[in-house]
Structures are given as structure tokens and as C-alpha cells.
Amino acid sequence: MARAVRKKLIAIVEVAHLNRLLELLTQAGVTGFTVVDARAGRGLEGEWDRADFNDATQKKLVHAITNAATAERVFEAAEPFFDRYPGIIYGQDVEVLRPERF
Amino acid sequence: MARAVRKKLIAIVEVAHLNRLLELLTQAGVTGFTVVDARAGRGLEGEWDRADFNDATQKKLVHAITNAATAERVFEAAEPFFDRYPGIIYGQDVEVLRPERF
Amino acid sequence: MARAVRKKLIAIVEVAHLNRLLELLTQAGVTGFTVVDARAGRGLEGEWDRADFNDATQKKLVHAITNAATAERVFEAAEPFFDRYPGIIYGQDVEVLRPERF
Amino acid sequence: MAEMFALALANLTSPAVLFFALGVFAGVARSDLAVPEAVAKGLALYLMLAIGFKGGVAVAEQGLTTTLILAALAGVVLSFSMPLIAFALLRIMTSLDRATAAASAAHYGSISVVTFVAGAEFLRLSGIASSGHMVAVLALMETPAILTGLLLAGSGAAGGDKRTRGELVREVMLNGSVVLLLGSFAIGMISGPAGMTKLEPFVVDLFQGVLALFLLDMGLVAARRLSGARRLGLGGVVFGLVMPLIGAGVALGVAVLLRLSVGDAAALMILSGSASYIAVPAAMRIALPKADPAVYLTLSLAITFPFNLTLGIPLYTALARAVLGG
Amino acid sequence: MAEMFALALANLTSPAVLFFALGVFAGVARSDLAVPEAVAKGLALYLMLAIGFKGGVAVAEQGLTTTLILAALAGVVLSFSMPLIAFALLRIMTSLDRATAAASAAHYGSISVVTFVAGAEFLRLSGIASSGHMVAVLALMETPAILTGLLLAGSGAAGGDKRTRGELVREVMLNGSVVLLLGSFAIGMISGPAGMTKLEPFVVDLFQGVLALFLLDMGLVAARRLSGARRLGLGGVVFGLVMPLIGAGVALGVAVLLRLSVGDAAALMILSGSASYIAVPAAMRIALPKADPAVYLTLSLAITFPFNLTLGIPLYTALARAVLGG
Amino acid sequence: MAEMFALALANLTSPAVLFFALGVFAGVARSDLAVPEAVAKGLALYLMLAIGFKGGVAVAEQGLTTTLILAALAGVVLSFSMPLIAFALLRIMTSLDRATAAASAAHYGSISVVTFVAGAEFLRLSGIASSGHMVAVLALMETPAILTGLLLAGSGAAGGDKRTRGELVREVMLNGSVVLLLGSFAIGMISGPAGMTKLEPFVVDLFQGVLALFLLDMGLVAARRLSGARRLGLGGVVFGLVMPLIGAGVALGVAVLLRLSVGDAAALMILSGSASYIAVPAAMRIALPKADPAVYLTLSLAITFPFNLTLGIPLYTALARAVLGG
Ligand SMILES: Nc1ncnc2c1ncn2[C@@H]1O[C@H](COP(=O)(O)O)[C@@H](O)[C@H]1O
Ligand SMILES: Nc1ncnc2c1ncn2[C@@H]1O[C@H](COP(=O)(O)O)[C@@H](O)[C@H]1O
Ligand SMILES: Nc1ncnc2c1ncn2[C@@H]1O[C@H](COP(=O)(O)O)[C@@H](O)[C@H]1O
Ligand code: NA
Ligand code: NA
Ligand code: NA
């Protein structure tokens, strides 16, 4: 059976800027999200690791399933955000149950 | 090179109902899965955070790569499950190595 | 607006082999990745759980966004890797901001 | 009287209460102060292990007495019955749906380990220490209320799940905190004073410090939950302040009937007046997933717990003394 | 004799053993009691730091003696050689593949820190405390068995990986638990009694309590692993009970040859009879990824460890006394 | 003189310093030894709680004195002004961009709690214990440097973010470590010796042991950071060794002016010579996200901290004694 399609957004963001990102998502119209702790990583700024007992460079993964229009608004708002702060954001299509939720 | 395509399912589920969901997956024919701790989130029921030292509202992410037929069976069984319990489930196509595993 | 498309790779790998996998990714040309702790799972080798205070069977999830050519190189190098070590790897298309990063 | 005020003041300036206040302050001011989840859980395990073990050793030294059996019976009856009163009040005072009201009511029949621990310390400083066996009463009071809550929720409970009620009860009785408390109590009874010699620096000396750190975290959590108070409405908030008084009052009546000592009476009041925030929420998520957790967690953690910690405990103690002498 | 029974009973009713039993009970009953992973690892770090440091201080006070050197040599030889016996037995008694049998055999040449710690406490209570330098022996016994295991696995080891055997050995020798144990031992030796004055409340007073909490978790893990016992078959289970007796028996022979004191002989027996559950499994996942971890973790954690903790330790002690007098 | 050498040697062979060295060794050798993140954070919380509380109790016993007020003022002025010197030096000695140099400079105006703690212990052993109120000075010195850092970064700070500077300052002042330190200090002052009676086994007896375990982890982290030293260049490394001497030197001048006691002077030197590794990095990620964290974390953790812990503390103490007598 063909399922309804929605957008999944994933952002990787630094712990100090997490609340700002969640606000950005909410303002764009995202109604649900789930945050996961990242453990380590590498990017333009070099490597980081949670074992550094120091929260300064810790990262979080934010997942949010939403509809296409909202996703587009998020992408637009995310551009200046990720210019300023470290991290990345990307999207992909997913098939969902109960599409009216998102 | 074109890789074989399989379905990836992701469910977000409350810790108290995790074992029930894993049983549901197993019964549908899923042979492998990986569970990840979620840290915080928001949904229809409002916000939650792991820092609440209380397991009551903690969530887990369950990933499972499986074939299309099994995924369809999971979706069907998941409908009543997520009617009753908080959480969401969604699927997407992924390219895999060793497709016969899934 | 149509976004640029890149490949997201996800590998699930045992903690003892994580550094080897990251090396493999780096050699294939991957420039960024994020590691997440897995909590529990099941596969060909049976079940495991982090609560086993024993690192022996702990797993990590490695996410990496990269371009198609690099992804193909990773897949090729991953074949013998996952013949030898437990775990899986898969890929999918994602839409990204700032595509020149990857 | 003056002495009671002095004790109440000593309570408010004890490190434990002050660390709770610090946590509330940090939370309300949105500081990023945080106790890692694993550490908070470890502290909770420690507190349950220590309190259970010390209670068990105390009973090993005193032996099983009729008083213990009576107090245990009283505790179980209170745990079963208080949710009935709480449910009736919640239906009158608030507009909560049936499932949420039933789930919240269950919390008030059960108990809060940390409230008990703070209360036991207060009683000790007041010179009317409660008996070691009150820990057994505490452990026995944890779960009966859950069953009453499920009955109150009616057919909505576990709505259509294939699990039988029997399975539910098994899951509830095997809640980690219940098992650890009762298990540590049993270990204390079996290993007795010889066991205490080995564990004393761990379970006794460290106790107040660990409690302070744990209360710091409880303050942070309570502050986060305070934002849920709006959802409760005024009726809900008043309920969260009045219900502990009712619970403690009923327990005082029972204690008079059973001729408990002042210390044990006060301890029973503290238990009956306290509301669960670990075992019952976990059970409610399993059995009543449709009940709103923001309501019962806010009631228990952000309203009733702070009230008991700061004012309830000295008040119940004063009442027990006034009625039972001592 | 009667005294030995009394001690064995005291062992079974000690808080440490009882908390292990509580963990097993909770695990088997499928309670949701759990020690957070980070806390369990923190407790393990504490135990290794404390045991290493205390051993080092003891040696600083006694000085390096020939007995230590002899015992260390004996330990290393036992660690290298016990896997040979274990491998032969596993190939006879079970139908495990070569890699899994070799990996499992390696566990029995190495040692279990917690078994040693529980044993040392038992010896102390029995009035035949072992020397502080046995900790050094313990640390030295951790890794040699791994090399034997790799040899036994034959060409299958690290199957075709580009890593050289040298790299493997480096990774194994730098296992966190080995480094912390030896490092803390060295720190104890260097900072001596002056260092002990500072750390005593931490490494000595708390020790039994932390051990109890850690054993609770080990009980939970052992119970989870018990389900793997089916995969072992009867032959595997019997091996897990017989092999510690063989290990302890051989160690007793060596101790007689070297004229070790009763306490040191018993400690060497406990070490030789115990099976690793941290350093060796980690090494085996690196070196023999095709060996089945469910087999060796079940053997070590769910069969041999509980046996040693409850019956093995008193038995080895009684044997050491019977043979060496004291 | 000979006595100072003996004390310096005692410092180097103290368990705390040796556990730091063990961590560095394990990290450099790429052992998989690791302290779980949650445990490390728990230990950090403990240290701040304990140090704050003990300082507060000390002030409750001594009362607020002009010396405290003077020392506090001196600390705040030092915290505000040291980043100016640090910034100038960094611009001369290295080719770091403005934002990174400003962020790094801010670290040197602020303080390192663990350096202070190790220093306080050293002073105690040297017979010139600093006053309890130096903890208040420590807490007050944490944040002013951050403001100077932001000024130095110029318009680049928080580049174009809509947050006002006021919001930034609020976030910085409510940093968890600042709140816990000041809060515990206040709790110590309010609950006084009566509170200390309850918490003493926790905050005093365990302190050295927890510090040792924490330093083990700091060694591991410092070793991981050492790889970043290449990015610093020789100029950066030299800065990380010279700047603490300058900070301590200026503090000594201030202490002479204010006629502080030898112990307090040495403590102020240690504070001024130390560099933050918790509060300031967190603030810089918020306020100056473009500044390179690898630079300031390497400077603070891998260069200045080890220097202060091993050589700086005895050196500053010797200087304070030489200049102020005692
Ligand atoms: N290509 C990528 N794939 C996955 N994660 C990435 C990638 N690039 C960056 N990240 C994550 O985002 C963090 C910040 O990235 P950056 O701003 O490039 O330093 C990194 O530390 C990684 O955890
Ligand atoms: N749209 C969404 N995107 C990502 N996670 C979600 C979404 N909706 C719900 N969740 C997660 O699922 C949990 C339960 O959802 P709910 O049943 O809607 O309360 C939430 O707390 C989130 O962690
Ligand atoms: N189909 C799957 N879907 C998701 N995760 C899997 C799957 N198969 C294996 N895994 C994960 O990879 C680990 C190792 O797999 P295996 O090598 O099959 O034992 C498992 O323990 C799971 O955590
Ligand atoms: Na109650
Ligand atoms: Na052995
Ligand atoms: Na400074």
C-alpha cells in the first residue's frame, strides 16, 4: 500500500545553540521533534568527543518529521543559522502512518 | 553501481512499551534492529526530557532494516499500536550491502 | 525549491572496530561524520545491550553525509570490512544545504 | 511550641532543603546546571539501597514485633484507600479526564522515598526517631495504590491491550525501586549488624551528602515541571497542597487507633501525605498510557513534594506530638 | 572444619553475596531494576583504582620481596598455561568451533578482579589475609592468557586483517582495566602511606559498599546472560563449573612448590580459578571477531563467577588451609 | 629552601598529581581507559558542591571581614584585566585570528577550580592554609573575564545574532558551575557548622579520592588535547607557560598592596595564574562561535593546567613566602 510521504529533517547542532534551533523549528511550524545525543564527530571545525567532560563542543542530533511546506520554511531559516553556528542540516522523504499529524 | 534497495523503519517509542514494539517487529519478520536512546522531544503529548530522572516519559528510537514485505506487515501492526501508545513510526528506502541479510 | 542531493551513509559497528571504520571513511574521502551511541540491538550474532557493563559487544552508529562518488568508494571498502566484523552499512539520498561542503 | 518553630527553622536551613531550593532557583532562572541522568539514577539507587538496608538491620536488631505488623497493615490499607479520596477530590476540584484523575490519585496512595528520608532525619533531630521497620511499611505502601488507580480508571485502563491484568500487576510489583527497597531490607535483616559493620561508611556516613546532591536534582526537575502548573489550573494546585494534609490527617487517626509511638505516627503521616514520583508514574505509563503525565508529574514533583519537604514534615511532626504527646 | 562451615555461611550471608543474589533474582524475574551503564563503569573504575592503590601502598610498606617475585612468576605462568587445559577440555566436552573455544579458554587463564576482591575479604575475615602484593600478581595475570588464546585460535585470529600481531598485543596490553590497575598500584607504591592518609576514606571505607552495588549489577548481568546457557549445552555448563576447580587445583600445587603462605596460596587459587569478564572479552572482540561472545560471556559471568563467589572461594580457602596448614 | 623542595616533591608524588600523570600516560599511549562522561560530570558537580560548601561554612565561622571584601575586589579586578595582557601577548606571539585570541584571553582572566583545589591542599600541607573565603573570591573571578573577552573580540562577538548583549551576560552568569559554586557557598554560610556535621563525611572525607579520580580523567582529556598543540605553534605553547607566571606575578603585587596573608596571597596567585576550562569555553561557544575551540581548550587543558598542577603551585607558594614572609 502506498503510504503518505512527509519530510524528515535532521540537524546536527552544538548544545549551546540547541534551544535556538528548536525555536527556529517551532517558528517554522514544526510540531514534533526528537533530540538524540551525539557522541563524537568531525567537521570543518575539527574533531570533538563527548568524553571531553566539557560541554563546549558537544553536539545533538535533532530529528523532525514535518510536511513539505514547513520543511521548506525550516531550510530557509536554517541558512543564516548554520552560517553563524557550527553544524549541518539535511532532509529526506519518508513514508508515514497518520500523515495528518505532521 | 546500483545497490539493492531495502526499507528502513524508524519508530520512536516510550521505554515502557519498547519490548512490546520489538515483539511486534519480530513477529512481523524483522531479523535485526538497533535501539538508540532519545534525549528529549516534543509531540502531541507535550515535551519530555531525559533529565527528568524519571523513566516514565523516556523515549527510544528503534531502527530496523528489512525487506518491503516485512515493512508492510510492520506498518499494519503498528497502526493499532500507535493508536494506543505514544510515539511515531516511519519508513524510507535505503541502499544496502549484502541484501540477502534483510 | 529543489535542493542539492548528497548521500547519507549509516554504519553500525562494534566499538572495538570504530576507529578502523572511521579510518576507512577518511581514506575514501569522507570529510565529516557524527557518531551516536547505540543502546541495544539484535543481528545475526544475537542480542546485545549496553547495560552489560562490558564494552565487548557495544555498538556505535556512524552517520556521514558525502557525495555520490565518495559514497561508492566507501561501499566498496566496506564490503570486506563487514565480512570480517559484525555490523551493517547502508546509504540513502538526502537534500542538503551548502552542498559544496560534502 | 517555640521548640517546634526552632526545629522547623532548622529544617528550612538544613543543607538538604537548601540544596533543593538551589535546584529550584537554578531551574527557574534557566541556568544550564544539570545532574547527568545516569548520576541522578545512581544516586536514587544508592538512597534506596541505603534506606532499605538500614531498615532491615534495625529490624534484625529489634526483631519482628506486633507493632510492625500493625503499622504494615495500616500502611497497606492507607495506600489502597487514599486514591479514592484523591480521585473524588480531583473530579470535584478539576476538570481532568477520568484516566488522568485516576492516574494522579494513585500517586497519593503511594509514597515518596525522599520525603520519607528527609522526614526520618527531621524526626531524629527532634528526638523522636521512628523505628527501623517503618522502611518496610514504606516499601509495602508503594504499590497497592496502583491497583486502586487502575480500578478507578475503569475499562479505559490498558485500553484493549492484550495483556491481562495479571501481567500488569507483575510488572508493577517488579518495579526496580520496589525490588531494590525490599531486597535491601531483606539483605539488612539477613546480614544484620555484621553486615552493617561492612557497609556503615557507605550507607550511613555518606547518606546526608548524597541526599543533598539528589535534592539539588529534584529541585531542577521540580522547576522544569512548574511550567506544567498552568495546565493544572488553580483547582489542581490547591489539590496538590490539600491532599497531603488529608493523607497525613487520616494516617494520624489510624496511628491513634493502633497506639503507634509518636515517631512512628509521624512517619506514617509523612508516608501517607507524600506522593510517588518514581514507581507510580512508571506504572501509569504502562497501564494508562492515555492519562496525561504532565499532570501527575507536576502535582507530585512540583507541588506536593516541595510542600512536604519544607512545611509538611514539621507540621505533621507537630501534630503527631500534639495528639500523641511526647 | 566447623569453623570453615561457619565462614562459608558468613560468606553466603555477607551483603556483597546477597546483593549479587538480589541482582540475579531481579534479572530472572524480569524486574526493570537497572544500574545505568555509566554508573556501573564508574563503580568498576573505582574498584580497580582502590584495589590497585591499596596493593601498591602495601608493597611500599613491605618492600619488594622474593615471595612477590615468585608469586608473580607463578601467576604469569598460570595465566599462559591454563588456557591450554581449558581449550582441550572445551574441545572434548563441547562442540564449539575452534575460534570460540580458543576465545573462551583465554578467559580462564586471565582473572576476575571482583572475584579476587571478594576472596581477599573472605581471607581477611578468616584471619589469613593475603599480602598486598597479590594485587600485582593479579594485574600481571590479566593479559598473558590472551596471547595463548590467540595462538590456540590459529590462523583464524584477526582473519586476514592487516593489523600485525604486534599491534594487537599493544591494544591488549593497554586495555583500560590493565592500565588503571597497574597504574594505581604504581601510584600506591610511590605515594605510600602518606598517599594512603589522603585517600583512605575513599579507597578503604567505601570499598565494601561500592562492591555491594557493583555486585548487584553483576547479578543483573549474570541473569541476562543465563539465557545464553542453552547455547552452551550441558557440556559447556559443566566446563564452567569444573574449570575453576582445575585452575585452583593447579595453583595450589604451584603454591606448595613455592612455599607461599596460606593466604597467598588461597589468593593465587582464587585468581587462577577465576575467569575474566572485562579485559579478555574486549580483546577477543578485537582479535577474534568471529568467536561467539554469547558463549564466553555466559561461561564467565553466568556460570563461573557465581560459582566462585558463593562456593569456590570458601572451598579454595579450606583446601589451602588443609594442605598448607594455618 | 630545602623545605620548599621537599614540598614540591611531595606535590609531585601526591596521589592527585600522579593520577593526572596516569591519565596523561594512558591517553598518550592510546589506551582505551575512559571515565564515562556522566561520571566525570558527576565528579565535577561533587567537587564544586564540596568546595563551595566548605568555603561557606568557613566564612560562617569567621564572619565577613574586610580582608574578604578586599580579596574579592582584587579577584574581580584581576579577572577583568588579565585578558587584556593575554590578548596583547597572543597577538604578538601567535598568528591567531582576533576572535580566537580574544576567546583564549578570556580563559586566563577566569579560573580553574581544580587548580585551586590542588593548590589549597598544597598550602594546607605547607602549613599556610588559605582562608575559606578564598572560595568566594574564586567564584567571583569566574565570569568577569568573559566580558573582557567579548569586548576584545569586538563587533565579531555573537556576529549578527539577534540576542542582545544582556541576554548573553545572563546566560554566562547562570553557567551551571557558577551557580553551583556560589549556591553551595551560600548554603554553607546559612547552614554553618550544623550543616557541616551532616555533610562532613561526604564533602571532606571523600574529597581527595574524588579529586584523584577526576584528575585521572583530566589527564586523559589533556592528552587528547595535546594533539592540538601543533595548531598552536611554538608561540602558543610558550604563551601557555608564560601567561600563568604573569597572572600569578600580578596577583602577588596586588596581594602585597592589600597586605593579604601568605596563604591568601598564594591562593590569589594560583587563581590568577590558572585558566578556566569549563565556564569560559561554554560561554565562548555561545558568544564567539567562530573562535576556534581547539586553540583555547588545548591552551587551558593541555598546557597551562599541567604546568600549574606540577610546577606552578609550588612555585607561586615559594614566591608568596619569599615576598611576604611566613
Ligand atoms: N558530512 C558530515 N556528515 C555527518 N556529520 C557531519 C558532517 N559534517 C559535520 N558533521 C557534524 O557536525 C559537526 C559540526 O560540523 P562543522 O560545523 O563542519 O564543524 C561535526 O562535528 C559533526 O559532528
Ligand atoms: N513530528 C515528529 N518528529 C520527530 N519526533 C516526533 C514527532 N512527533 C513526535 N515525535 C516524538 O515522539 C514522541 C511521542 O510523540 P507523541 O505521541 O506525539 O507525544 C515525542 O515526544 C517525540 O519525541
Ligand atoms: N536489519 C538490521 N536493522 C538494524 N540494525 C541491525 C540490523 N542487523 C544488524 N543490526 C545491528 O548491527 C549489529 C550487528 O549485526 P550482526 O553483525 O548481524 O550481528 C546488531 O546487533 C544490530 O545492532
Ligand atoms: Na501517600
Ligand atoms: Na583464571
Ligand atoms: Na586566571
mmCIF file with all atom_site columns, C-alpha atoms in Angstrom, chain C residues 14 16-17 20 39 45-47 49-59 82-86, chain E residues 37 40-41 159-161 163 171 217-218 221 224-225 231 277-278 281-282 285-286 289-290 293 297:
data_model
loop_
_atom_site.group_PDB
_atom_site.id
_atom_site.type_symbol
_atom_site.label_atom_id
_atom_site.label_alt_id
_atom_site.label_comp_id
_atom_site.label_asym_id
_atom_site.label_entity_id
_atom_site.label_seq_id
_atom_site.pdbx_PDB_ins_code
_atom_site.Cartn_x
_atom_site.Cartn_y
_atom_site.Cartn_z
_atom_site.occupancy
_atom_site.B_iso_or_equiv
_atom_site.pdbx_formal_charge
_atom_site.auth_seq_id
_atom_site.auth_comp_id
_atom_site.auth_asym_id
_atom_site.auth_atom_id
_atom_site.pdbx_PDB_model_num
ATOM 1  C CA . GLU C 1 14  ? 31.240 -2.516  17.177 1.00 0.00 ? 14  GLU C CA 1
ATOM 2  C CA . ALA C 1 16  ? 36.346 -2.084  19.105 1.00 0.00 ? 16  ALA C CA 1
ATOM 3  C CA . HIS C 1 17  ? 36.277 -1.524  15.351 1.00 0.00 ? 17  HIS C CA 1
ATOM 4  C CA . ARG C 1 20  ? 39.102 1.273   11.860 1.00 0.00 ? 20  ARG C CA 1
ATOM 5  C CA . ARG C 1 39  ? 21.779 1.209   23.227 1.00 0.00 ? 39  ARG C CA 1
ATOM 6  C CA . GLU C 1 45  ? 25.116 -12.669 16.141 1.00 0.00 ? 45  GLU C CA 1
ATOM 7  C CA . GLY C 1 46  ? 22.225 -12.379 18.574 1.00 0.00 ? 46  GLY C CA 1
ATOM 8  C CA . GLU C 1 47  ? 21.225 -9.665  21.007 1.00 0.00 ? 47  GLU C CA 1
ATOM 9  C CA . ASP C 1 49  ? 22.638 -4.429  25.408 1.00 0.00 ? 49  ASP C CA 1
ATOM 10 C CA . ARG C 1 50  ? 24.690 -1.568  26.777 1.00 0.00 ? 50  ARG C CA 1
ATOM 11 C CA . ALA C 1 51  ? 23.677 -2.488  30.273 1.00 0.00 ? 51  ALA C CA 1
ATOM 12 C CA . ASP C 1 52  ? 26.197 -5.336  30.026 1.00 0.00 ? 52  ASP C CA 1
ATOM 13 C CA . PHE C 1 53  ? 28.878 -3.015  31.572 1.00 0.00 ? 53  PHE C CA 1
ATOM 14 C CA . ASN C 1 54  ? 31.160 -4.821  29.283 1.00 0.00 ? 54  ASN C CA 1
ATOM 15 C CA . ASP C 1 55  ? 32.228 -2.969  26.173 1.00 0.00 ? 55  ASP C CA 1
ATOM 16 C CA . ALA C 1 56  ? 32.794 -6.139  24.226 1.00 0.00 ? 56  ALA C CA 1
ATOM 17 C CA . THR C 1 57  ? 29.561 -6.071  22.240 1.00 0.00 ? 57  THR C CA 1
ATOM 18 C CA . GLN C 1 58  ? 28.694 -2.351  22.332 1.00 0.00 ? 58  GLN C CA 1
ATOM 19 C CA . LYS C 1 59  ? 27.779 -0.777  19.024 1.00 0.00 ? 59  LYS C CA 1
ATOM 20 C CA . PHE C 1 82  ? 31.762 -6.122  7.208  1.00 0.00 ? 82  PHE C CA 1
ATOM 21 C CA . ASP C 1 83  ? 32.735 -9.585  6.069  1.00 0.00 ? 83  ASP C CA 1
ATOM 22 C CA . ARG C 1 84  ? 35.211 -9.600  8.876  1.00 0.00 ? 84  ARG C CA 1
ATOM 23 C CA . TYR C 1 85  ? 33.486 -7.561  11.573 1.00 0.00 ? 85  TYR C CA 1
ATOM 24 C CA . PRO C 1 86  ? 29.889 -7.516  12.838 1.00 0.00 ? 86  PRO C CA 1
ATOM 25 C CA . GLU E 2 37  ? 25.825 1.855   32.289 1.00 0.00 ? 37  GLU E CA 1
ATOM 26 C CA . ALA E 2 40  ? 28.418 0.609   36.540 1.00 0.00 ? 40  ALA E CA 1
ATOM 27 C CA . LYS E 2 41  ? 31.533 1.670   34.675 1.00 0.00 ? 41  LYS E CA 1
ATOM 28 C CA . GLY E 2 159 ? 41.498 -13.363 9.978  1.00 0.00 ? 159 GLY E CA 1
ATOM 29 C CA . GLY E 2 160 ? 43.214 -11.525 7.231  1.00 0.00 ? 160 GLY E CA 1
ATOM 30 C CA . ASP E 2 161 ? 43.205 -8.165  8.970  1.00 0.00 ? 161 ASP E CA 1
ATOM 31 C CA . ARG E 2 163 ? 46.979 -5.375  11.640 1.00 0.00 ? 163 ARG E CA 1
ATOM 32 C CA . GLU E 2 171 ? 45.962 -2.866  22.166 1.00 0.00 ? 171 GLU E CA 1
ATOM 33 C CA . ASP E 2 217 ? 24.706 -5.034  38.784 1.00 0.00 ? 217 ASP E CA 1
ATOM 34 C CA . MET E 2 218 ? 26.788 -8.137  38.140 1.00 0.00 ? 218 MET E CA 1
ATOM 35 C CA . VAL E 2 221 ? 24.032 -9.018  34.025 1.00 0.00 ? 221 VAL E CA 1
ATOM 36 C CA . ARG E 2 224 ? 20.576 -11.738 31.476 1.00 0.00 ? 224 ARG E CA 1
ATOM 37 C CA . ARG E 2 225 ? 23.410 -13.978 30.384 1.00 0.00 ? 225 ARG E CA 1
ATOM 38 C CA . ARG E 2 231 ? 23.578 -22.373 23.672 1.00 0.00 ? 231 ARG E CA 1
ATOM 39 C CA . TYR E 2 277 ? 34.882 -10.718 32.105 1.00 0.00 ? 277 TYR E CA 1
ATOM 40 C CA . ILE E 2 278 ? 36.274 -7.318  31.132 1.00 0.00 ? 278 ILE E CA 1
ATOM 41 C CA . PRO E 2 281 ? 36.167 -10.229 26.146 1.00 0.00 ? 281 PRO E CA 1
ATOM 42 C CA . ALA E 2 282 ? 37.263 -6.824  24.878 1.00 0.00 ? 282 ALA E CA 1
ATOM 43 C CA . ARG E 2 285 ? 36.216 -8.882  20.031 1.00 0.00 ? 285 ARG E CA 1
ATOM 44 C CA . ILE E 2 286 ? 39.237 -7.213  18.511 1.00 0.00 ? 286 ILE E CA 1
ATOM 45 C CA . PRO E 2 289 ? 35.602 -11.193 15.924 1.00 0.00 ? 289 PRO E CA 1
ATOM 46 C CA . LYS E 2 290 ? 34.222 -14.480 14.622 1.00 0.00 ? 290 LYS E CA 1
ATOM 47 C CA . PRO E 2 293 ? 30.660 -13.620 22.526 1.00 0.00 ? 293 PRO E CA 1
ATOM 48 C CA . LEU E 2 297 ? 30.352 -14.118 28.380 1.00 0.00 ? 297 LEU E CA 1
#
